[in-house]
CSV table of C-alpha atoms and ligand atoms in Angstrom, one decimal:
chain,number,residue,atom,x,y,z
Z,259,UNK,CA,27.2,3.3,-1.7
Z,260,UNK,CA,26.4,1.2,1.4
Z,261,UNK,CA,22.7,0.4,1.5
Z,262,UNK,CA,22.7,-2.1,4.4
Z,263,UNK,CA,19.7,-1.7,6.6
Z,264,UNK,CA,19.6,-4.7,9.0
Z,265,UNK,CA,21.9,-4.9,12.0
Z,266,UNK,CA,24.0,-8.0,12.2
Z,267,UNK,CA,21.6,-9.5,14.8
Z,268,UNK,CA,18.6,-8.8,12.7
Z,269,UNK,CA,20.4,-10.3,9.7
Z,270,UNK,CA,21.3,-13.5,11.6
Z,271,UNK,CA,17.8,-13.8,13.0
Z,272,UNK,CA,16.2,-13.4,9.6
Z,273,UNK,CA,18.6,-16.0,8.0
Z,274,UNK,CA,17.8,-18.5,10.8
Z,275,UNK,CA,14.1,-18.0,10.5
Z,276,UNK,CA,14.3,-18.7,6.7
Z,277,UNK,CA,16.7,-21.5,7.2
Z,278,UNK,CA,14.6,-23.3,9.8
Z,279,UNK,CA,11.3,-22.9,8.2
Z,280,UNK,CA,9.6,-25.7,6.2
Z,281,UNK,CA,6.2,-24.2,5.5
Z,282,UNK,CA,6.2,-20.5,4.8
Z,283,UNK,CA,3.4,-18.0,4.1
Z,284,UNK,CA,4.0,-14.6,2.5
Z,285,UNK,CA,1.2,-12.1,3.0
Z,286,UNK,CA,0.3,-8.4,2.7
Z,287,UNK,CA,-2.4,-6.0,3.7
Z,288,UNK,CA,-6.0,-5.9,2.4
Z,289,UNK,CA,-6.7,-4.2,-0.9
Z,290,UNK,CA,-3.1,-4.7,-1.9
Z,291,UNK,CA,-1.3,-1.8,-3.6
Z,292,UNK,CA,1.7,-1.9,-5.9
Z,293,UNK,CA,4.0,-1.9,-3.0
Z,294,UNK,CA,2.3,-4.7,-1.2
Z,295,UNK,CA,2.0,-6.8,-4.5
Z,296,UNK,CA,5.6,-6.1,-5.5
Z,297,UNK,CA,6.8,-7.1,-2.1
Z,298,UNK,CA,4.9,-10.3,-1.9
Z,299,UNK,CA,5.9,-11.4,-5.5
Z,300,UNK,CA,9.7,-10.5,-5.1
Z,301,UNK,CA,10.0,-11.9,-1.6
Z,302,UNK,CA,8.4,-15.1,-2.7
Z,303,UNK,CA,10.8,-15.4,-5.6
Z,304,UNK,CA,13.6,-14.8,-3.3
Z,305,UNK,CA,12.5,-17.5,-0.9
Z,306,UNK,CA,12.2,-19.8,-3.9
Z,307,UNK,CA,15.8,-19.1,-5.0
Z,308,UNK,CA,16.7,-20.3,-1.5
Z,309,UNK,CA,15.0,-23.8,-2.1
Z,310,UNK,CA,11.9,-22.9,-0.1
Z,311,UNK,CA,8.3,-23.3,-1.4
Z,312,UNK,CA,6.4,-20.3,0.0
Z,313,UNK,CA,2.7,-19.7,-0.4
Z,314,UNK,CA,1.6,-16.2,-1.2
Z,315,UNK,CA,-1.7,-15.2,0.2
Z,316,UNK,CA,-3.4,-11.8,-0.3
Z,317,UNK,CA,-6.5,-10.9,1.7
Z,318,UNK,CA,-8.6,-9.7,-1.3
Z,319,UNK,CA,-8.8,-8.4,-4.8
Z,320,UNK,CA,-5.9,-6.3,-6.1
Z,321,UNK,CA,-6.5,-3.6,-8.8
Z,322,UNK,CA,-6.6,-4.7,-12.4
Z,323,UNK,CA,-3.6,-2.3,-13.3
Z,324,UNK,CA,-1.3,-4.7,-11.3
Z,325,UNK,CA,-2.6,-7.9,-13.0
Z,326,UNK,CA,0.3,-7.7,-15.5
Z,327,UNK,CA,2.8,-8.2,-12.8
Z,328,UNK,CA,4.7,-11.4,-13.4
Z,329,UNK,CA,3.5,-14.1,-11.0
Z,330,UNK,CA,0.3,-12.4,-9.9
Z,331,UNK,CA,-1.6,-15.4,-11.2
Z,332,UNK,CA,0.0,-17.6,-8.5
Z,333,UNK,CA,-1.4,-15.5,-5.5
Z,334,UNK,CA,-3.9,-17.1,-3.4
Z,335,UNK,CA,-6.9,-14.8,-2.6
Z,336,UNK,CA,-8.2,-15.2,1.0
Z,337,UNK,CA,-11.7,-14.1,0.3
Z,338,UNK,CA,-12.0,-16.6,-2.6
Z,339,UNK,CA,-10.2,-19.5,-1.1
Z,340,UNK,CA,-10.7,-19.2,2.6
Z,341,UNK,CA,-10.7,-22.9,3.6
Z,342,UNK,CA,-7.5,-23.7,1.7
Z,343,UNK,CA,-5.8,-20.5,2.9
Z,344,UNK,CA,-6.9,-21.2,6.6
Z,345,UNK,CA,-5.3,-24.7,6.3
Z,346,UNK,CA,-2.1,-23.4,4.8
Z,347,UNK,CA,-1.7,-20.8,7.5
Z,348,UNK,CA,-2.5,-23.2,10.3
Z,349,UNK,CA,0.2,-25.6,9.0
Z,350,UNK,CA,2.9,-22.9,8.5
Z,351,UNK,CA,5.8,-22.5,10.8
Z,352,UNK,CA,6.7,-18.9,9.4
Z,353,UNK,CA,4.5,-16.1,8.2
Z,354,UNK,CA,6.1,-13.0,6.5
Z,355,UNK,CA,3.9,-9.9,6.9
Z,356,UNK,CA,4.9,-7.5,4.2
Z,357,UNK,CA,3.9,-3.8,3.9
Z,358,UNK,CA,1.6,-3.6,7.0
Z,359,UNK,CA,2.1,-3.1,10.7
Z,360,UNK,CA,-0.7,-4.9,12.5
Z,361,UNK,CA,-2.8,-8.0,11.8
Z,362,UNK,CA,-6.0,-5.8,11.8
Z,363,UNK,CA,-4.8,-4.6,8.4
Z,364,UNK,CA,-5.5,-8.2,7.1
Z,365,UNK,CA,-9.3,-7.6,7.5
Z,366,UNK,CA,-11.1,-10.9,7.4
Z,367,UNK,CA,-7.8,-12.8,7.0
Z,368,UNK,CA,-6.8,-11.9,10.5
Z,369,UNK,CA,-9.0,-14.7,11.7
Z,370,UNK,CA,-6.8,-17.2,10.0
Z,371,UNK,CA,-4.0,-16.1,12.1
Z,372,UNK,CA,-5.8,-17.2,15.2
Z,373,UNK,CA,-4.7,-20.9,14.4
Z,374,UNK,CA,-1.1,-20.0,13.4
Z,375,UNK,CA,1.4,-21.4,15.8
Z,376,UNK,CA,4.7,-20.5,14.2
Z,377,UNK,CA,6.8,-17.4,14.1
Z,378,UNK,CA,6.0,-13.9,12.4
Z,379,UNK,CA,8.5,-11.9,10.6
Z,380,UNK,CA,7.3,-8.3,9.7
Z,381,UNK,CA,9.0,-6.4,6.9
Z,382,UNK,CA,7.5,-3.0,6.7
Z,383,UNK,CA,7.9,0.7,6.4
Z,384,UNK,CA,4.8,1.8,8.4
Z,385,UNK,CA,5.4,3.6,11.7
Z,386,UNK,CA,3.6,1.4,14.2
Z,387,UNK,CA,4.8,-2.3,14.1
Z,388,UNK,CA,2.5,-4.2,16.5
Z,389,UNK,CA,2.4,-7.9,15.8
Z,390,UNK,CA,3.1,-9.5,19.2
Z,391,UNK,CA,6.2,-11.7,19.2
Z,392,UNK,CA,7.2,-10.9,15.7
Z,393,UNK,CA,10.8,-10.3,14.4
Z,394,UNK,CA,9.9,-6.7,13.4
Z,395,UNK,CA,12.1,-5.4,10.6
Z,396,UNK,CA,10.3,-2.0,10.6
Z,397,UNK,CA,12.0,1.0,8.8
Z,398,UNK,CA,9.6,3.8,8.3
Z,399,UNK,CA,12.4,6.0,6.6
Z,400,UNK,CA,12.2,3.7,3.6
Z,401,UNK,CA,10.1,5.0,0.6
Z,402,UNK,CA,8.5,1.6,0.3
Z,403,UNK,CA,8.6,-2.0,1.5
Z,404,UNK,CA,10.1,-2.8,-1.8
Z,405,UNK,CA,13.0,-0.5,-1.3
Z,406,UNK,CA,13.5,-2.2,2.0
Z,407,UNK,CA,13.3,-5.6,0.6
Z,408,UNK,CA,15.8,-4.9,-2.2
Z,409,UNK,CA,18.2,-3.8,0.5
Z,410,UNK,CA,17.6,-6.9,2.6
Z,411,UNK,CA,17.9,-9.2,-0.3
Z,412,UNK,CA,21.3,-7.6,-1.1
Z,413,UNK,CA,22.3,-8.0,2.5
Z,414,UNK,CA,21.4,-11.6,2.3
Z,415,UNK,CA,23.7,-12.0,-0.7
Z,416,UNK,CA,20.8,-12.4,-3.1
Z,417,UNK,CA,21.7,-9.6,-5.6
Z,418,UNK,CA,23.5,-11.8,-8.2
Z,419,UNK,CA,20.7,-14.3,-8.4
Z,420,UNK,CA,17.9,-11.6,-8.6
Z,421,UNK,CA,16.1,-12.2,-11.9
Z,422,UNK,CA,14.2,-9.6,-14.0
Z,423,UNK,CA,10.8,-10.5,-12.6
Z,424,UNK,CA,11.9,-9.8,-9.0
Z,425,UNK,CA,13.5,-6.4,-10.2
Z,426,UNK,CA,10.2,-5.5,-12.0
Z,427,UNK,CA,8.1,-6.2,-8.9
Z,428,UNK,CA,10.5,-4.3,-6.6
Z,429,UNK,CA,10.6,-1.3,-9.0
Z,430,UNK,CA,6.8,-1.3,-9.2
Z,431,UNK,CA,6.4,-1.1,-5.5
Z,432,UNK,CA,8.9,1.8,-5.2
Z,433,UNK,CA,7.3,3.6,-8.0
Z,434,UNK,CA,3.8,3.3,-6.8
Z,435,UNK,CA,4.4,4.2,-3.2
Z,436,UNK,CA,6.2,7.4,-4.1
Z,437,UNK,CA,3.6,8.5,-6.8
Z,438,UNK,CA,6.2,7.9,-9.6
Z,439,UNK,CA,8.9,9.3,-7.4
Z,440,UNK,CA,7.1,12.5,-6.9
Z,441,UNK,CA,6.8,12.4,-2.9
Z,442,UNK,CA,8.6,10.7,-0.1
Z,443,UNK,CA,11.5,10.0,-2.5
Z,444,UNK,CA,14.4,12.4,-2.1
Z,445,UNK,CA,16.9,10.1,-0.4
Z,446,UNK,CA,19.9,9.3,-2.7
Z,447,UNK,CA,19.8,5.6,-1.8
Z,448,UNK,CA,16.5,5.3,-3.7
Z,449,UNK,CA,18.2,6.2,-6.9
Z,450,UNK,CA,21.1,3.9,-6.2
Z,451,UNK,CA,18.6,1.1,-5.8
Z,452,UNK,CA,16.9,2.1,-9.1
Z,453,UNK,CA,20.2,2.1,-10.8
Z,454,UNK,CA,20.9,-1.5,-9.5
Z,455,UNK,CA,17.4,-2.7,-10.6
Z,456,UNK,CA,18.0,-1.2,-14.1
Z,457,UNK,CA,21.0,-3.5,-14.5
Z,458,UNK,CA,18.5,-6.5,-14.3
Z,459,UNK,CA,16.9,-5.3,-17.6
Z,460,UNK,CA,13.8,-3.7,-16.4
Z,461,UNK,CA,12.0,-1.2,-18.7
Z,462,UNK,CA,11.0,1.5,-16.1
Z,463,UNK,CA,9.1,3.6,-18.7
Z,464,UNK,CA,7.0,0.6,-19.7
Z,465,UNK,CA,6.4,-0.2,-16.0
Z,466,UNK,CA,5.1,3.4,-15.6
Z,467,UNK,CA,2.7,3.1,-18.5
Z,468,UNK,CA,1.5,-0.4,-17.4
Z,469,UNK,CA,0.6,1.1,-14.0
Z,470,UNK,CA,-0.5,4.7,-14.6
Z,471,UNK,CA,-1.7,5.0,-18.1
Z,472,UNK,CA,-4.3,2.2,-18.3
Z,473,UNK,CA,-7.6,4.0,-17.4
Z,474,UNK,CA,-10.8,3.3,-19.3
Z,475,UNK,CA,-12.6,6.0,-21.0
Z,476,UNK,CA,-15.3,5.8,-18.3
Z,477,UNK,CA,-12.7,6.1,-15.5
Z,478,UNK,CA,-11.3,9.3,-17.1
Z,479,UNK,CA,-14.9,10.7,-17.4
Z,480,UNK,CA,-15.5,9.8,-13.7
Z,481,UNK,CA,-12.2,11.5,-12.6
Z,482,UNK,CA,-13.1,14.6,-14.5
Z,483,UNK,CA,-16.6,14.7,-13.0
Z,484,UNK,CA,-15.3,14.3,-9.5
Z,485,UNK,CA,-12.8,17.1,-9.8
Z,486,UNK,CA,-15.3,19.5,-11.5
Z,487,UNK,CA,-18.5,18.7,-9.5
Z,488,UNK,CA,-17.4,17.2,-6.1
Z,489,UNK,CA,-14.3,19.0,-5.1
Z,490,UNK,CA,-14.6,21.2,-2.1
Z,491,UNK,CA,-11.7,23.6,-1.6
Z,492,UNK,CA,-11.1,25.5,1.7
Z,493,UNK,CA,-8.7,28.2,0.4
Z,494,UNK,CA,-7.9,29.7,3.7
Z,495,UNK,CA,-7.0,26.2,5.1
Z,496,UNK,CA,-5.0,25.0,2.2
Z,497,UNK,CA,-7.2,21.9,2.3
Z,498,UNK,CA,-9.8,20.2,0.2
Z,499,UNK,CA,-11.9,17.1,0.0
Z,500,UNK,CA,-14.1,15.3,-2.5
Z,501,UNK,CA,-16.8,12.6,-2.2
Z,502,UNK,CA,-17.5,9.6,-4.3
Z,503,UNK,CA,-21.0,8.3,-3.9
Z,504,UNK,CA,-22.3,5.0,-5.0
Z,505,UNK,CA,-24.5,6.8,-7.4
Z,506,UNK,CA,-21.4,8.3,-9.0
Z,507,UNK,CA,-19.8,4.9,-9.3
Z,508,UNK,CA,-22.9,3.5,-10.9
Z,509,UNK,CA,-23.3,6.3,-13.4
Z,510,UNK,CA,-19.7,6.0,-14.5
Z,511,UNK,CA,-19.5,2.2,-14.5
Z,512,UNK,CA,-16.9,2.2,-11.7
Z,513,UNK,CA,-14.5,-0.7,-11.3
Z,514,UNK,CA,-11.7,-1.0,-8.7
Z,515,UNK,CA,-8.8,1.2,-9.5
Z,516,UNK,CA,-10.8,3.9,-11.4
Z,517,UNK,CA,-10.1,6.6,-8.8
Z,518,UNK,CA,-6.6,5.4,-8.0
Z,519,UNK,CA,-4.3,8.3,-7.1
Z,520,UNK,CA,-7.0,10.8,-7.6
Z,521,UNK,CA,-6.7,12.1,-4.1
Z,522,UNK,CA,-3.3,13.5,-5.2
Z,523,UNK,CA,-4.9,15.6,-7.9
Z,524,UNK,CA,-6.1,18.5,-5.7
Z,525,UNK,CA,-2.5,18.8,-4.3
Z,526,UNK,CA,-1.7,20.4,-7.7
Z,527,UNK,CA,-3.5,23.5,-6.5
Z,528,UNK,CA,-1.0,26.1,-5.6
Z,529,UNK,CA,-0.4,26.1,-1.8
Z,530,UNK,CA,-2.5,23.1,-1.2
Z,531,UNK,CA,-1.4,21.1,2.0
Z,532,UNK,CA,-4.1,18.6,2.5
Z,533,UNK,CA,-6.4,16.5,0.2
Z,534,UNK,CA,-9.0,14.1,1.5
Z,535,UNK,CA,-11.2,11.7,-0.5
Z,536,UNK,CA,-14.4,10.1,0.9
Z,537,UNK,CA,-15.6,7.1,-1.0
Z,538,UNK,CA,-18.8,5.1,-0.2
Z,539,UNK,CA,-18.3,1.4,-0.1
Z,540,UNK,CA,-19.7,-0.1,-3.3
Z,541,UNK,CA,-21.9,-2.6,-1.4
Z,542,UNK,CA,-22.1,-2.0,2.3
Z,543,UNK,CA,-24.2,0.7,3.8
Z,544,UNK,CA,-22.5,3.2,6.2
Z,545,UNK,CA,-19.0,2.3,5.2
Z,546,UNK,CA,-16.9,5.2,3.9
Z,547,UNK,CA,-13.3,4.8,2.9
Z,548,UNK,CA,-11.0,7.7,3.6
Z,549,UNK,CA,-7.7,8.6,1.9
Z,550,UNK,CA,-5.6,11.4,2.9
Z,551,UNK,CA,-2.5,13.1,1.2
Z,552,UNK,CA,-0.4,16.0,2.3
Z,553,UNK,CA,2.7,17.8,1.5
Z,554,UNK,CA,5.7,19.0,3.6
Z,555,UNK,CA,5.2,18.2,7.3
Z,556,UNK,CA,1.4,18.1,7.7
Z,557,UNK,CA,0.8,14.8,9.5
Z,558,UNK,CA,-1.9,12.9,7.6
Z,559,UNK,CA,-1.3,9.9,9.8
Z,560,UNK,CA,-2.2,11.9,13.0
Z,561,UNK,CA,-5.4,13.1,11.4
Z,562,UNK,CA,-6.2,9.6,10.2
Z,563,UNK,CA,-5.7,8.1,13.6
Z,564,UNK,CA,-7.7,10.9,15.3
Z,565,UNK,CA,-10.7,11.2,13.0
Z,566,UNK,CA,-10.8,8.2,10.7
Z,567,UNK,CA,-9.8,5.1,12.6
Z,568,UNK,CA,-6.8,4.7,10.5
Z,569,UNK,CA,-3.1,5.7,10.0
Z,570,UNK,CA,-0.3,5.4,7.5
Z,571,UNK,CA,2.6,7.7,6.7
Z,572,UNK,CA,3.2,11.4,7.3
Z,573,UNK,CA,2.0,12.4,3.7
Z,574,UNK,CA,-0.2,9.4,2.8
Z,575,UNK,CA,-2.7,7.8,5.0
Z,576,UNK,CA,-6.0,6.2,5.1
Z,577,UNK,CA,-8.8,5.0,7.2
Z,578,UNK,CA,-12.6,4.5,7.3
Z,579,UNK,CA,-15.8,5.7,8.9
Z,580,UNK,CA,-19.0,3.9,9.8
Z,581,UNK,CA,-21.6,6.6,8.9
Z,582,UNK,CA,-23.2,8.0,5.8
Z,583,UNK,CA,-21.3,10.1,3.3
Z,584,UNK,CA,-23.1,13.3,4.6
Z,585,UNK,CA,-22.0,12.5,8.1
Z,586,UNK,CA,-18.5,11.8,6.9
Z,587,UNK,CA,-18.3,15.3,5.3
Z,588,UNK,CA,-19.2,16.8,8.6
Z,589,UNK,CA,-16.4,14.9,10.3
Z,590,UNK,CA,-13.9,16.1,7.7
Z,591,UNK,CA,-15.0,19.7,8.3
Z,592,UNK,CA,-14.3,19.2,12.0
Z,593,UNK,CA,-11.0,17.6,11.3
Z,594,UNK,CA,-9.9,20.4,9.1
Z,595,UNK,CA,-10.9,23.0,11.6
Z,596,UNK,CA,-9.1,21.1,14.4
Z,597,UNK,CA,-5.9,21.2,12.5
Z,598,UNK,CA,-6.4,24.9,11.5
Z,599,UNK,CA,-3.1,26.0,13.1
Z,600,UNK,CA,-1.0,23.5,11.1
Z,601,UNK,CA,-2.9,24.1,7.9
Z,602,UNK,CA,-3.0,27.8,7.9
Z,603,UNK,CA,0.7,28.2,9.2
D,172,5GP,P1,-4.6,4.8,0.7
D,172,5GP,O1,-5.1,6.2,0.7
D,172,5GP,O2,-3.9,4.6,-0.6
D,172,5GP,O3,-5.6,3.8,0.9
D,172,5GP,O4,-3.6,4.7,1.9
D,172,5GP,C1,-2.5,5.4,2.0
D,172,5GP,C2,-1.6,4.9,3.0
D,172,5GP,O5,-2.2,4.8,4.2
D,172,5GP,C3,-1.1,3.5,2.7
D,172,5GP,O6,0.4,3.5,2.9
D,172,5GP,C4,-1.7,2.6,3.7
D,172,5GP,O7,-0.9,1.6,4.0
D,172,5GP,C5,-2.1,3.5,4.9
D,172,5GP,N1,-3.4,3.1,5.4
D,172,5GP,C6,-4.6,3.1,4.7
D,172,5GP,N2,-5.7,2.7,5.4
D,172,5GP,C7,-5.1,2.5,6.7
D,172,5GP,C8,-5.6,2.1,8.0
D,172,5GP,O8,-6.8,1.9,8.1
D,172,5GP,N3,-4.7,2.1,9.0
D,172,5GP,C9,-3.4,2.3,8.9
D,172,5GP,N4,-2.7,2.2,9.9
D,172,5GP,N5,-3.0,2.7,7.7
D,172,5GP,C10,-3.7,2.8,6.6
D,173,MN,MN1,4.0,0.4,1.2
């Protein structure tokens, strides 16, 4: 199966960018997920195999359930090492932006880019590449940035030298961005890629357990509580939302990652088309994080852009609101009513 993605011109530009660069930075969006982490780790490994010495910088903390990923201890956290990271970015001549479409998604790390004088290469599967002057390798049809990277690495002739760590990172990104291959994952190429990754000796069942079956007892209790006490279902609209307050988090000893993927749970209700979660920031007042998931052709990303200052993919999007949780609920009601025709249809 031919899984080339880049045009000859894109391939040449990418090869030239890598070849000419002396100081390379690889980064991803804030609150890195499995795809962002897998992409940063695998691509850094690839660049090393090409004799480069890239620095991998992530804007902030990543979830505990990704800490086992080989190489994660080498990542420089911007929020913890701002001065060092600012200097590295200012001195770099090439920055790879992986798994995000605009510098705003770097959060505080976006300021570091003000002093960057080199070239950007964006490698991503979101829909709206908007980094001025970047070589944009943007392929929204990919299930994950990791699928895209695997295909690019192959096109660059890097498959033979791909090691198991790289394969583990890439598989993790593909698996997490598709909810364990349960959504956005029907293209045959995905399974061809998985087959190739398996030849590198990865244990896909173990990767699944490492990522998905690592909740604490408190996390399981919190998730059960949220589904039983905080879920609001609009039967006629095939839509639902739930809220997570700071009090809930305190009561259940919340740590980052505890509600990971929970927004998918209400989609298990028969006929459900849209699920929204609203989570209060654990420190800042009037910051509510919004996650949206949908099935079929309901456009979460449109709703996220219109109501929640966000975006993302057709079936998985996010955003945020600067208001109280109660006010956020009102906005969700408005959003659901505004999309009545798509939801009821
Ligand atoms: P999550 O619900 O896991 O935070 O996000 C789901 C998807 O939406 C991810 O693919 C993420 O990249 C995207 N996303 C989350 N927040 C934002 C946002 O503020 N802006 C945009 N453009 N995409 C977002
Ligand atoms: Mn992704």
